[in-house]
mmCIF file of C-alpha atoms and ligand atoms in Angstrom:
data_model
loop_
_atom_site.group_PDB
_atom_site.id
_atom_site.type_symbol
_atom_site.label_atom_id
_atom_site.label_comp_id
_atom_site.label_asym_id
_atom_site.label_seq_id
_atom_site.Cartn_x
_atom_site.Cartn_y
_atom_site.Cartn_z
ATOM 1 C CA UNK A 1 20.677 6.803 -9.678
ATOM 2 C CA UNK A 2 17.142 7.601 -10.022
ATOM 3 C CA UNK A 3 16.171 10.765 -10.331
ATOM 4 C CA UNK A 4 14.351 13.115 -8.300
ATOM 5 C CA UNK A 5 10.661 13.369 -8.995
ATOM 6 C CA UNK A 6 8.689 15.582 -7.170
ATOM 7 C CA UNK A 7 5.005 16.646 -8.453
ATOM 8 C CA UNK A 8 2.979 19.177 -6.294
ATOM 9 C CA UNK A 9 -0.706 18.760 -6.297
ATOM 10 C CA UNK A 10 -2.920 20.549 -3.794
ATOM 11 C CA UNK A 11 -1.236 19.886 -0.530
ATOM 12 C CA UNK A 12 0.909 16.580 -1.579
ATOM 13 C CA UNK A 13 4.428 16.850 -2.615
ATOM 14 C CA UNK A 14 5.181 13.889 -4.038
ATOM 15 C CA UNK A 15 8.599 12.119 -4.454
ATOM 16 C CA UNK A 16 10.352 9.029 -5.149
ATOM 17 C CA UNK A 17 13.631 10.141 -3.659
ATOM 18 C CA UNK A 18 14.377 12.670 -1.817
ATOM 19 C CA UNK A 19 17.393 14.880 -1.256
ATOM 20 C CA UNK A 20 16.996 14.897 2.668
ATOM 21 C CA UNK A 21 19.002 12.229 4.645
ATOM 22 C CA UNK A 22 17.507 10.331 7.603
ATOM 23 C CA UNK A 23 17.747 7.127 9.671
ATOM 24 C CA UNK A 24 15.108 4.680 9.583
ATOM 25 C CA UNK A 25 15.186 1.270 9.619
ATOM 26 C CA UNK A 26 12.552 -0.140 7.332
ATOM 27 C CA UNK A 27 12.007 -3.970 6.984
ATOM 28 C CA UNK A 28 10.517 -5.949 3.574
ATOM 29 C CA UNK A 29 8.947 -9.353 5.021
ATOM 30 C CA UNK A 30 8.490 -11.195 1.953
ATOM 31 C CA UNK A 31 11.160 -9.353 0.193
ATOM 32 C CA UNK A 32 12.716 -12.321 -2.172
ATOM 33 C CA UNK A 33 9.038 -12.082 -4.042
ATOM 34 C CA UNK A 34 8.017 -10.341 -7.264
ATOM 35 C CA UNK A 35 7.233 -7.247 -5.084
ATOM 36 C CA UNK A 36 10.016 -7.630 -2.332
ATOM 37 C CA UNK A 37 12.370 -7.452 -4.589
ATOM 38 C CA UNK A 38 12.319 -4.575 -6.775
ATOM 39 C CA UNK A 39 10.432 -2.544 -3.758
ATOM 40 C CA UNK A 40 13.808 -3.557 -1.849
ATOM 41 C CA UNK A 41 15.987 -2.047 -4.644
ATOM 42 C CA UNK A 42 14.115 1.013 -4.448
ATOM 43 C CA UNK A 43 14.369 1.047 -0.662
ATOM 44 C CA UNK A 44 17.907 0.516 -0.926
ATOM 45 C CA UNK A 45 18.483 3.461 -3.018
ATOM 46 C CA UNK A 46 16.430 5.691 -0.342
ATOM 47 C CA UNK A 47 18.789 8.459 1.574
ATOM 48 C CA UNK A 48 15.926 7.987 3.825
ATOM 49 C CA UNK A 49 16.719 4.565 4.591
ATOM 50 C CA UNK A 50 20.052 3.191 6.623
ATOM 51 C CA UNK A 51 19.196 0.072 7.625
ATOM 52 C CA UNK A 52 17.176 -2.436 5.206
ATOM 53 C CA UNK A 53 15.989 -5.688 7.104
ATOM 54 C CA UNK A 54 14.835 -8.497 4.624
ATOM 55 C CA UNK A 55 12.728 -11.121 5.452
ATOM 56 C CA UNK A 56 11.400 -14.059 3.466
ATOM 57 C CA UNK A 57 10.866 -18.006 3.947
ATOM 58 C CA UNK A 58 13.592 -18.218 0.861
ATOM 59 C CA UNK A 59 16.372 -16.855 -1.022
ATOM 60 C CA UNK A 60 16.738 -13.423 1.678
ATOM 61 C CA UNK A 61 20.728 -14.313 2.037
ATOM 62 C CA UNK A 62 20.983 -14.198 -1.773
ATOM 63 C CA UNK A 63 18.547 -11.342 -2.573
ATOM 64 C CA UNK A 64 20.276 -9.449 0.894
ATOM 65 C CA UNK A 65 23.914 -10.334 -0.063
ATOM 66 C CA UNK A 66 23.018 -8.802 -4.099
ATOM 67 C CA UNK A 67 21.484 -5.688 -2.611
ATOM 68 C CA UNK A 68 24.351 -5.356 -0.172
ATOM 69 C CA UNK A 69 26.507 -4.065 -3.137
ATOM 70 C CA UNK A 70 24.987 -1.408 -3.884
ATOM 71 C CA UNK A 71 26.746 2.170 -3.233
ATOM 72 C CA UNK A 72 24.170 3.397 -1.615
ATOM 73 C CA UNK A 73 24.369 3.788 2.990
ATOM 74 C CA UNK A 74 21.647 1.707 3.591
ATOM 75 C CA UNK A 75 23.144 -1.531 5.702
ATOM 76 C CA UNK A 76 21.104 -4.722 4.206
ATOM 77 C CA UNK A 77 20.551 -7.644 6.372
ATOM 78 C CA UNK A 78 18.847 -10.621 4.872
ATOM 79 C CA UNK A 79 16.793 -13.198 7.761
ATOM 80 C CA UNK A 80 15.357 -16.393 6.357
ATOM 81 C CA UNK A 81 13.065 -18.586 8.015
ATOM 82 C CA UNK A 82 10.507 -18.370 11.277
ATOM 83 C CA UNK A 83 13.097 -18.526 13.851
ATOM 84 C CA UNK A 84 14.999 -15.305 12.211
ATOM 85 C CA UNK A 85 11.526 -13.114 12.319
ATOM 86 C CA UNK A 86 12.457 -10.978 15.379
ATOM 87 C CA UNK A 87 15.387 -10.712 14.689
ATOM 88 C CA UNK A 88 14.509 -9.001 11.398
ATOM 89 C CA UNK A 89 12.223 -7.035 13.142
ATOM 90 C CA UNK A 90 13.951 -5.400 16.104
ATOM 91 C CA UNK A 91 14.142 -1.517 15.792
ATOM 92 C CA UNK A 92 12.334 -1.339 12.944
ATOM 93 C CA UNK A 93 10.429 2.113 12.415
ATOM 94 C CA UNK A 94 8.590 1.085 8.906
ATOM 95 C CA UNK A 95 7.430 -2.696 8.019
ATOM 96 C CA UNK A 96 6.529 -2.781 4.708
ATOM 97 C CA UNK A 97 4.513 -6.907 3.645
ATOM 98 C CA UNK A 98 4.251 -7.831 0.231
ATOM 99 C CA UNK A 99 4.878 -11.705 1.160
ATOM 100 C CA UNK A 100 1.953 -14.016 0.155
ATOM 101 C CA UNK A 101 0.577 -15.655 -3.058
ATOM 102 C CA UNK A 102 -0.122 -13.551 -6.137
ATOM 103 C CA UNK A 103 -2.933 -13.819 -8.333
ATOM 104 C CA UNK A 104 -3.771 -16.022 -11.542
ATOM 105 C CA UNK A 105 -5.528 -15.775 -14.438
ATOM 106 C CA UNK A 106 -9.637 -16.278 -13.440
ATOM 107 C CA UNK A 107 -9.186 -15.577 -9.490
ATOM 108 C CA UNK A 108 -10.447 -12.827 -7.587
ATOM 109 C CA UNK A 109 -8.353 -11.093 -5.002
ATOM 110 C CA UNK A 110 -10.766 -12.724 -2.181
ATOM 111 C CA UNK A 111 -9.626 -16.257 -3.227
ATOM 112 C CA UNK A 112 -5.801 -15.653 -1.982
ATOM 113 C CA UNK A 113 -7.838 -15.589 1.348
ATOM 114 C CA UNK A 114 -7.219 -18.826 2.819
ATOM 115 C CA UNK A 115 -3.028 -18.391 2.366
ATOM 116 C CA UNK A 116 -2.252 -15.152 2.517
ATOM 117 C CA UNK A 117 -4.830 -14.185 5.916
ATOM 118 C CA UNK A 118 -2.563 -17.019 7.600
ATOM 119 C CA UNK A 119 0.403 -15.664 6.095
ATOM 120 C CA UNK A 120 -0.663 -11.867 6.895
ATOM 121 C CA UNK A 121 -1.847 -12.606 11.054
ATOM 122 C CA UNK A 122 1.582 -14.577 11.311
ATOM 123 C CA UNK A 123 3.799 -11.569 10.199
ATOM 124 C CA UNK A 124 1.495 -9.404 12.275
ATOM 125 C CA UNK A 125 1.614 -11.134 15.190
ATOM 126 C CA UNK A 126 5.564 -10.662 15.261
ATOM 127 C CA UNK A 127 5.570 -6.954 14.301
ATOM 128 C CA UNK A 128 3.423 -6.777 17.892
ATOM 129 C CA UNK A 129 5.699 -8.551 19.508
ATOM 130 C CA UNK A 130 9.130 -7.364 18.431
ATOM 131 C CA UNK A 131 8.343 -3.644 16.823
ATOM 132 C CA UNK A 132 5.050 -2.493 18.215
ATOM 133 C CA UNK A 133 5.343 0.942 17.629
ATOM 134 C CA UNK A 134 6.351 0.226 13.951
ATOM 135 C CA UNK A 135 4.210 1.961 10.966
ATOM 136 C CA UNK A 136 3.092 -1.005 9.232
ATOM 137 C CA UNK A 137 2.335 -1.117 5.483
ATOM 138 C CA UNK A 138 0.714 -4.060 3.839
ATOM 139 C CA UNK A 139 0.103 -5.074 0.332
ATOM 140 C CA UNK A 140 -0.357 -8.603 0.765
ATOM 141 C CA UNK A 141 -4.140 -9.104 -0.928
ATOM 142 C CA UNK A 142 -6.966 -9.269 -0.143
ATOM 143 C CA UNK A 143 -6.134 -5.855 1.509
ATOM 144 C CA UNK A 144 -9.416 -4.825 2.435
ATOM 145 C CA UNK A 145 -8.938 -8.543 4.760
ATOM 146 C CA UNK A 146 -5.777 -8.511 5.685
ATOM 147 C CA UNK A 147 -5.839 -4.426 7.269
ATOM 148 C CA UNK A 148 -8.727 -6.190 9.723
ATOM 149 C CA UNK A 149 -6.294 -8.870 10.272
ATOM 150 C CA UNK A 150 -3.797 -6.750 11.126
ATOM 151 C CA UNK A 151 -6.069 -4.588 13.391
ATOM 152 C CA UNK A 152 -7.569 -7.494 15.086
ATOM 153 C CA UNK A 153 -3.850 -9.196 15.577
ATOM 154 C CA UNK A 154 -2.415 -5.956 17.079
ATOM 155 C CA UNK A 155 -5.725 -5.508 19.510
ATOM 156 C CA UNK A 156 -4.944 -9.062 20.740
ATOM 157 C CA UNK A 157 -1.724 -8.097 22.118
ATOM 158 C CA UNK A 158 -3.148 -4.801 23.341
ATOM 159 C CA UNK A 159 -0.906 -2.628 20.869
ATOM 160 C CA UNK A 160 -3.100 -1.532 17.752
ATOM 161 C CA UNK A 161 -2.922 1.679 16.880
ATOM 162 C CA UNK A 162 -4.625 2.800 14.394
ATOM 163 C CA UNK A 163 -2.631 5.505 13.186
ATOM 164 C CA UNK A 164 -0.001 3.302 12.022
ATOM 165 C CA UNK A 165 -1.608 0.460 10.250
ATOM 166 C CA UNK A 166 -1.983 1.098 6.349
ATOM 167 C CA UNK A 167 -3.453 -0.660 3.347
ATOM 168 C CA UNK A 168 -1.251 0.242 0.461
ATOM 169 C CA UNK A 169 -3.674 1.327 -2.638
ATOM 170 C CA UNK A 170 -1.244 3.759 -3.904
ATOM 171 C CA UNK A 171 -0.983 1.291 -7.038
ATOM 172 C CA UNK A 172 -4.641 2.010 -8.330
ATOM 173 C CA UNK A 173 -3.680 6.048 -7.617
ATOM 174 C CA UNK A 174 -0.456 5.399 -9.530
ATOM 175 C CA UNK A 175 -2.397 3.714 -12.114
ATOM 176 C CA UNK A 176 -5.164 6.219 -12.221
ATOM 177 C CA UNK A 177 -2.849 9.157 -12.886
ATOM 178 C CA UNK A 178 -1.005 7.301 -15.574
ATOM 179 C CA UNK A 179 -4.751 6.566 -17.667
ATOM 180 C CA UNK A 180 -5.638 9.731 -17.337
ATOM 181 C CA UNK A 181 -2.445 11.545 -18.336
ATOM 182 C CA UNK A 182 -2.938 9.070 -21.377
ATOM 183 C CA UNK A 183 -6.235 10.544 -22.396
ATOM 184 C CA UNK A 184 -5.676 13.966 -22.078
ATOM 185 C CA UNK A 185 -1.920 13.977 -23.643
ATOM 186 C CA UNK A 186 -0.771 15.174 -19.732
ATOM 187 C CA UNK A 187 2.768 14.923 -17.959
ATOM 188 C CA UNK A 188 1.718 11.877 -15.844
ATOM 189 C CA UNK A 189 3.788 13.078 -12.576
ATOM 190 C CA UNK A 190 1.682 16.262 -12.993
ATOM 191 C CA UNK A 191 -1.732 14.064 -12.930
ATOM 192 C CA UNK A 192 -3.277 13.447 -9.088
ATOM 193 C CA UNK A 193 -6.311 11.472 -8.863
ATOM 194 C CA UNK A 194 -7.598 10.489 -5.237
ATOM 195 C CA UNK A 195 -8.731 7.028 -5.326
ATOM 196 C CA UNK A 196 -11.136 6.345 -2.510
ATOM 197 C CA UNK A 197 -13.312 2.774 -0.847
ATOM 198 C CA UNK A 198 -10.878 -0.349 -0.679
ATOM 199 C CA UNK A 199 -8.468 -2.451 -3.054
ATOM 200 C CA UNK A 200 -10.617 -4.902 -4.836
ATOM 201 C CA UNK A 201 -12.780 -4.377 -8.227
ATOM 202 C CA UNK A 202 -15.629 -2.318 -7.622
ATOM 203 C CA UNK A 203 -14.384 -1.110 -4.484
ATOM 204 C CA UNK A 204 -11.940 0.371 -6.284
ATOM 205 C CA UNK A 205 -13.112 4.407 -6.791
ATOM 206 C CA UNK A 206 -11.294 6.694 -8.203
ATOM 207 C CA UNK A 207 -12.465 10.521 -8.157
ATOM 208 C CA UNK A 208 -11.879 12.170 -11.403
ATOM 209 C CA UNK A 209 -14.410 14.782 -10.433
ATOM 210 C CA UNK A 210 -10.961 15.944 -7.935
ATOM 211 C CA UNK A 211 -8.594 15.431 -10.173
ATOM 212 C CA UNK A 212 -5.614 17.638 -10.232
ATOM 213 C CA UNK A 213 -5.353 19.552 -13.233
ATOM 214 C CA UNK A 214 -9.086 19.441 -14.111
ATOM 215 C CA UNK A 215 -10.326 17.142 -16.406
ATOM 216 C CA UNK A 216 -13.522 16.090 -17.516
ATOM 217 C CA UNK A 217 -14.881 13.315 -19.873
ATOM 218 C CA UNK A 218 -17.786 12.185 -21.248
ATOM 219 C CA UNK A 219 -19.818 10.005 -19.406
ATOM 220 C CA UNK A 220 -19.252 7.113 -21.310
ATOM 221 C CA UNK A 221 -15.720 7.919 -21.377
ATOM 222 C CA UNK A 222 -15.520 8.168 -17.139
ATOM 223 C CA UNK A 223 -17.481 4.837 -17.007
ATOM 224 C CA UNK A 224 -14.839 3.151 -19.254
ATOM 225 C CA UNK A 225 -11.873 4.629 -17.615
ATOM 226 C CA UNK A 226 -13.403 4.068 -14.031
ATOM 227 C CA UNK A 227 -13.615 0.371 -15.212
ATOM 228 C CA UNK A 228 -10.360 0.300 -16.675
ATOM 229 C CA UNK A 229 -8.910 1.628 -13.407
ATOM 230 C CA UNK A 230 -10.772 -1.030 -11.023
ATOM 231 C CA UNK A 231 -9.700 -3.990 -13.643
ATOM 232 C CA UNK A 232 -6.545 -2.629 -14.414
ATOM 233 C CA UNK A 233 -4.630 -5.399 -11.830
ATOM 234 C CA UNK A 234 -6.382 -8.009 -13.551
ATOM 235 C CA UNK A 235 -5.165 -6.161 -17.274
ATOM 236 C CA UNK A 236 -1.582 -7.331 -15.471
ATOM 237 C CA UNK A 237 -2.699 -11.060 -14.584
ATOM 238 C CA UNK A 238 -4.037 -11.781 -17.777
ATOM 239 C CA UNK A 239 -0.840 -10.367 -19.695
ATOM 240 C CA UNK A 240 1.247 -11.954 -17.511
ATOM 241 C CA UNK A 241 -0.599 -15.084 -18.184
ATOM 242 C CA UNK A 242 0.378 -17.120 -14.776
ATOM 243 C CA UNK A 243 2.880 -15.943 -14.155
ATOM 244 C CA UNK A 244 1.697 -13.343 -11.134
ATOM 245 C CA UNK A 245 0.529 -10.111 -10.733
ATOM 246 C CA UNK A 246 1.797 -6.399 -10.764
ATOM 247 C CA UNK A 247 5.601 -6.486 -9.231
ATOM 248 C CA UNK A 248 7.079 -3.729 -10.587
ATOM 249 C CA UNK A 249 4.179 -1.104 -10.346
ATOM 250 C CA UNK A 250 3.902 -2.383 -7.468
ATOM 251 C CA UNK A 251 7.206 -1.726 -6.124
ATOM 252 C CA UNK A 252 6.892 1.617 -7.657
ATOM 253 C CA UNK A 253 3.528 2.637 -5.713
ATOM 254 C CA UNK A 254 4.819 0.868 -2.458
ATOM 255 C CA UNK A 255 8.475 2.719 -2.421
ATOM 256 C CA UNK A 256 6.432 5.876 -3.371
ATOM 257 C CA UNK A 257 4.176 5.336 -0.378
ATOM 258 C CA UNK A 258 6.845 4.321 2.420
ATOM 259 C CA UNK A 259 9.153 7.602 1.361
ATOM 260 C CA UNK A 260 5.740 9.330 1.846
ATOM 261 C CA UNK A 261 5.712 7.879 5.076
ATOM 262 C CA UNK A 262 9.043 8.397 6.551
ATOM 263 C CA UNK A 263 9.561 12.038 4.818
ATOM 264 C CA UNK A 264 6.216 12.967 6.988
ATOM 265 C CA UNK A 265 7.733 10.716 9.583
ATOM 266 C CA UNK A 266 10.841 12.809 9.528
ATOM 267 C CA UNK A 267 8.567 16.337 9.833
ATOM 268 C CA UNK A 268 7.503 16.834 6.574
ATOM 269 C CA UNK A 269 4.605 18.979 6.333
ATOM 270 C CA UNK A 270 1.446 18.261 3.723
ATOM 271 C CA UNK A 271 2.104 15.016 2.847
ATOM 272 C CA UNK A 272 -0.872 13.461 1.912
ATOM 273 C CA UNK A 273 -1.334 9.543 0.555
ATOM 274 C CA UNK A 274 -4.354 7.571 0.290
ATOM 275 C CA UNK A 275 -4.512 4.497 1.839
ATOM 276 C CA UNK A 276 -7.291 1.822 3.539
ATOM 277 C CA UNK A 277 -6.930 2.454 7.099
ATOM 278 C CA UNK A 278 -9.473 2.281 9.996
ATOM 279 C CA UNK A 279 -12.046 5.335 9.461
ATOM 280 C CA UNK A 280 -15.124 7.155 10.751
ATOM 281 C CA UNK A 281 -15.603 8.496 7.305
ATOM 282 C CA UNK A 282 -18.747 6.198 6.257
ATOM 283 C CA UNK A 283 -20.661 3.459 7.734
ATOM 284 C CA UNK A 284 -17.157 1.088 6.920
ATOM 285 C CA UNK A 285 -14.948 0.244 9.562
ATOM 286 C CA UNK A 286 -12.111 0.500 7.118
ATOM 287 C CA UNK A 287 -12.069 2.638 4.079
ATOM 288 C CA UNK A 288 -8.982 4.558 2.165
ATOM 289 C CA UNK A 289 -9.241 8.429 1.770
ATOM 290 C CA UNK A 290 -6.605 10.982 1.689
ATOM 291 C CA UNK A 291 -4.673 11.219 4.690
ATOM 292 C CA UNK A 292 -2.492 13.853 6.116
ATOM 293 C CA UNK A 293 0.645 12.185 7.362
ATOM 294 C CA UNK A 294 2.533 13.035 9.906
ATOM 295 C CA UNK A 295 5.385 12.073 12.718
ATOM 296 C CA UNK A 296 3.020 9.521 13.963
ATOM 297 C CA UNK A 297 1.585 8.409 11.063
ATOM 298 C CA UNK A 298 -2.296 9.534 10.172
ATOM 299 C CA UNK A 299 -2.190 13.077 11.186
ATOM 300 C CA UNK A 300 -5.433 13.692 9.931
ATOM 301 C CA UNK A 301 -7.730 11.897 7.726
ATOM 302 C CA UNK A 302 -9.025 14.245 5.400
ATOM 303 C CA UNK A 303 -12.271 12.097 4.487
ATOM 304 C CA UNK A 304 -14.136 11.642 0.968
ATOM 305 C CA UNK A 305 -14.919 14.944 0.338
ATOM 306 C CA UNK A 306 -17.131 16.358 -2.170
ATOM 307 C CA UNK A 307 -18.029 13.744 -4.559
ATOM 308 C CA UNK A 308 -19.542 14.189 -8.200
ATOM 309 C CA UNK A 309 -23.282 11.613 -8.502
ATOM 310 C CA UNK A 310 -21.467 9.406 -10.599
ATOM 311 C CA UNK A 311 -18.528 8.523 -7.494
ATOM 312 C CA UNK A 312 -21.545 8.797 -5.261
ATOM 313 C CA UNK A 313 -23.148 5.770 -6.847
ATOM 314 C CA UNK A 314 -20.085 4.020 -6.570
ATOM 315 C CA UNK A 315 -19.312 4.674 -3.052
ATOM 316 C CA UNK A 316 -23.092 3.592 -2.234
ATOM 317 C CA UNK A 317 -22.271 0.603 -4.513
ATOM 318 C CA UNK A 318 -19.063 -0.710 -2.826
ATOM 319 C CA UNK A 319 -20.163 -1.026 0.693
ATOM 320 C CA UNK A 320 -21.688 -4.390 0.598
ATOM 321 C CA UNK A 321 -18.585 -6.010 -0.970
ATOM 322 C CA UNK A 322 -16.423 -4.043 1.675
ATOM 323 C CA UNK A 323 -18.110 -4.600 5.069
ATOM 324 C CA UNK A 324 -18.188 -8.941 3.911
ATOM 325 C CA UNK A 325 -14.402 -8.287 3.720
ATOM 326 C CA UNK A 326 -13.708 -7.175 6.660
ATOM 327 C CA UNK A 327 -15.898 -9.190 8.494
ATOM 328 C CA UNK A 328 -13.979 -12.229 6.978
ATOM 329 C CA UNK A 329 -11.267 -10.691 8.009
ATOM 330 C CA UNK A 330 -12.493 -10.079 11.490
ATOM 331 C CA UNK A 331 -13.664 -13.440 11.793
ATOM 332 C CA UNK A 332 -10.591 -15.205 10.829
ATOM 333 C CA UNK A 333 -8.675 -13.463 13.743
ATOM 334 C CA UNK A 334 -11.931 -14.146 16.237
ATOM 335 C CA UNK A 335 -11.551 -18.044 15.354
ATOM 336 C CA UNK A 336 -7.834 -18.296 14.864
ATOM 337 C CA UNK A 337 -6.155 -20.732 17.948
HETATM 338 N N1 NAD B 401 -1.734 -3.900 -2.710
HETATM 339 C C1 NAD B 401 -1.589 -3.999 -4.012
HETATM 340 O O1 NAD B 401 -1.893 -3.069 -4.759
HETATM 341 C C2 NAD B 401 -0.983 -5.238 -4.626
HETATM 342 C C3 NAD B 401 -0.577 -5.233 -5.967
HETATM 343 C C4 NAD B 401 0.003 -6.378 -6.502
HETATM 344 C C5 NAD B 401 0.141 -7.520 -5.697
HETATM 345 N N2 NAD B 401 -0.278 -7.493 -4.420
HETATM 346 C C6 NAD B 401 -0.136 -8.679 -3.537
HETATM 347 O O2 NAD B 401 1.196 -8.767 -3.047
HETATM 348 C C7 NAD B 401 1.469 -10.118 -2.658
HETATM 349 C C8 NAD B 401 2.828 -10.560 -3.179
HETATM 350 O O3 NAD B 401 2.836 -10.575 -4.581
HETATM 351 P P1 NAD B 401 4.168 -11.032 -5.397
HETATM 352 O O4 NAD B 401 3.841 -10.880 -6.830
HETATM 353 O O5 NAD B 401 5.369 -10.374 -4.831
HETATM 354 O O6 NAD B 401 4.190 -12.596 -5.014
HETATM 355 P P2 NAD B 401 5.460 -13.593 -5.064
HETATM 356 O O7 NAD B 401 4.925 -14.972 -4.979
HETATM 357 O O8 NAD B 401 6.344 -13.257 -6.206
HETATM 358 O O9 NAD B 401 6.253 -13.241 -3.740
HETATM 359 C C9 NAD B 401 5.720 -13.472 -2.466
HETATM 360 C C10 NAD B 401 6.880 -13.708 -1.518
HETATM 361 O O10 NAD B 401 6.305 -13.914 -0.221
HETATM 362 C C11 NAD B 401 7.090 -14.921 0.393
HETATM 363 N N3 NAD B 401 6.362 -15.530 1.507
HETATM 364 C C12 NAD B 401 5.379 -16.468 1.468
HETATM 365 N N4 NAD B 401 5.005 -16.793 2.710
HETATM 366 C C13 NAD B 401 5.748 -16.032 3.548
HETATM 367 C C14 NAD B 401 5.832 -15.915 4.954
HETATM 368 N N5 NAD B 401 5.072 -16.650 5.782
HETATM 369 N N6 NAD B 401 6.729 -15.035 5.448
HETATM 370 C C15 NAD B 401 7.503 -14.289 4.639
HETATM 371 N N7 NAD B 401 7.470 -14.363 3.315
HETATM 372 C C16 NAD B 401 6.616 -15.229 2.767
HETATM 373 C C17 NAD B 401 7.426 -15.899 -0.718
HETATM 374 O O11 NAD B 401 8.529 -16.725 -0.378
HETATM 375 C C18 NAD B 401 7.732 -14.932 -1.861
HETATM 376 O O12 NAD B 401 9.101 -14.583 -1.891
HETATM 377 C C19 NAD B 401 0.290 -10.939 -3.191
HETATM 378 O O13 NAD B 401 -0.610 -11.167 -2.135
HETATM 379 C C20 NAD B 401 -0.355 -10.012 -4.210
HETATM 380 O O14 NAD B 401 -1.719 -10.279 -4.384
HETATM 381 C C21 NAD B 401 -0.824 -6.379 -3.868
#
């Protein structure tokens, strides 16, 4: 079993498992993938969780019928195929979406666009039709495209709420803690760094100046480890040489994320993730802070807060990049048939 990890920083208690025991049923869509699957081992092993629903164009009866072993409560149901989509839907209180191409060596999260914003409005669509009131999670890149696909799906069928719809960046937070913990000799599940903007290169900003402990570098030390931070998904597709992306990080951050969810869900007080959702914070539609969760998903959105010059700059620096994705975004939904 894994064990429990729990790391408080200023109002965020933080765990990969918790003790508590609830009922939600949470679905994977995509879940045979490099993601899907380890995220729907962790899921699995979740007292939070007693229903799993796997979806996937392939290999769900195998992955579900494996998973299905395992001593854990959680019932596992693997759906394969269009025609199974509502079915793997139905009830669900948490959809979590890692299904869609990964990246190679040389390509920028923007060029998945063309498959995975197809992929992405399709899943979307059915999540409005068969669980509406569902909090849904997506990791499927481009994220700071596919959340306005999402949005723009779920307005179409008059059910968008933004509350409930998140971009899942816990990955560069994850990754974040982990560098800095490195350079300062720290426990890395004591380390919280708030990474703020949107999940792509330089929108990528993580605020060391609020770092939990208190640390402090160099300047030419921040700039380097800022960099390293932004780049460090494409540290993965270069090692991994063609063979994908981040899976098992991945898993990590998005298990860590949809416990976050359901122990707020479940009346958990002060649990606060980042994560790209729709915001009033700047002059971006969309744009990941740290949010108070709560029974109904954002509670509060507790905004960018005070920000060194340095993550000033690179907040003033991002918005370009991030207001073309979303348009794209928008625009696919606008001229979809
Ligand atoms: N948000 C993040 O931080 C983050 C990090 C890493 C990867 N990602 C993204 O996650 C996505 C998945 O990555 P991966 O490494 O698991 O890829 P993968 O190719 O290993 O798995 C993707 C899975 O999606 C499935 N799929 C494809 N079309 C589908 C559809 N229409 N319906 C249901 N399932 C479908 C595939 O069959 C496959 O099993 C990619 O878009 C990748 O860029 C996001």
């Amino acid at each position: 079993m894994f064990s429990r990890i729990a790391r408080p920083t200023t109002t965020l208690v933080r765990s990969l498992s918790t003790s508590s025991q609830h009922n939600a049923k949470v679905a994977v869509l995509g879940a045979s993938g490099g993601i899907g699957q380890p995220l729907s081992l962790l899921l699995k092993n979740s007292p939070l969780v007693s229903e799993l629903s796997l979806y996937d164009i392939a290999h769900t009866p195998g992955v579900a019928s494996d998973l299905s072993h395992i001593e854990t409560r959680a019932t596992v149901t693997g759906y394969m195929g269009a025609d199974q989509l509502g079915a793997a839907l139905k009830g669900c209180e948490v959809v979590v979406i890692p299904a869609g191409v990964p990246r190679k060596p040389g390509m920028t999260r923007d060029d998945l666009f063309n498959t995975n914003a197809t992929i992405v409005a399709t899943l979307t669509d059915a999540c409005a039709r068969h669980c509406p009131q569902a909090m849904i999670c997506i990791i499927s890149n481009p994220v700071n495209s596919t959340i306005p696909i999402t949005a723009e799906v779920m307005k179409k069928h008059g059910v968008y709420n933004p509350n409930r719809v998140f971009g899942v960046t816990t990955l560069d937070i994850v990754r974040a803690n982990t560098f800095v913990a490195e350079l300062k000799g720290l426990d890395p599940a004591r380390v919280n760094v708030p990474v703020v903007g949107g999940h792509a290169g330089k929108t990528i900003i993580p605020l060391i100046s609020r770092c939990t402990p208190k640390v402090e570098f160099p300047a030419d030390q921040l700039s380097a480890l800022t960099g390293r931070i932004q780049e460090a998904g494409t540290e993965v597709v270069k090692a991994k040489a063609g063979a994908g992306s981040a899976t098992l990080s991945m898993a990590y951050a998005g298990a860590r994320f949809t416990f976050s969810l359901l122990d707020a869900m479940n009346g958990k007080e002060g649990v606060v993730e980042c994560a790209f959702v729709r915001s009033e914070e700047t002059e971006c539609k969309y744009f990941s802070t740290p949010l108070l969760l709560g029974k109904n998903g954002i509670e509060k959105n507790l905004g960018l807060g005070k920000l060194s010059a340095f993550e000033e700059k690179l907040v003033a620096e991002a918005m370009d990049e991030l207001k073309g994705s979303i348009k794209k975004g928008e625009d696919f939904v606008a001229n979809m048939k």
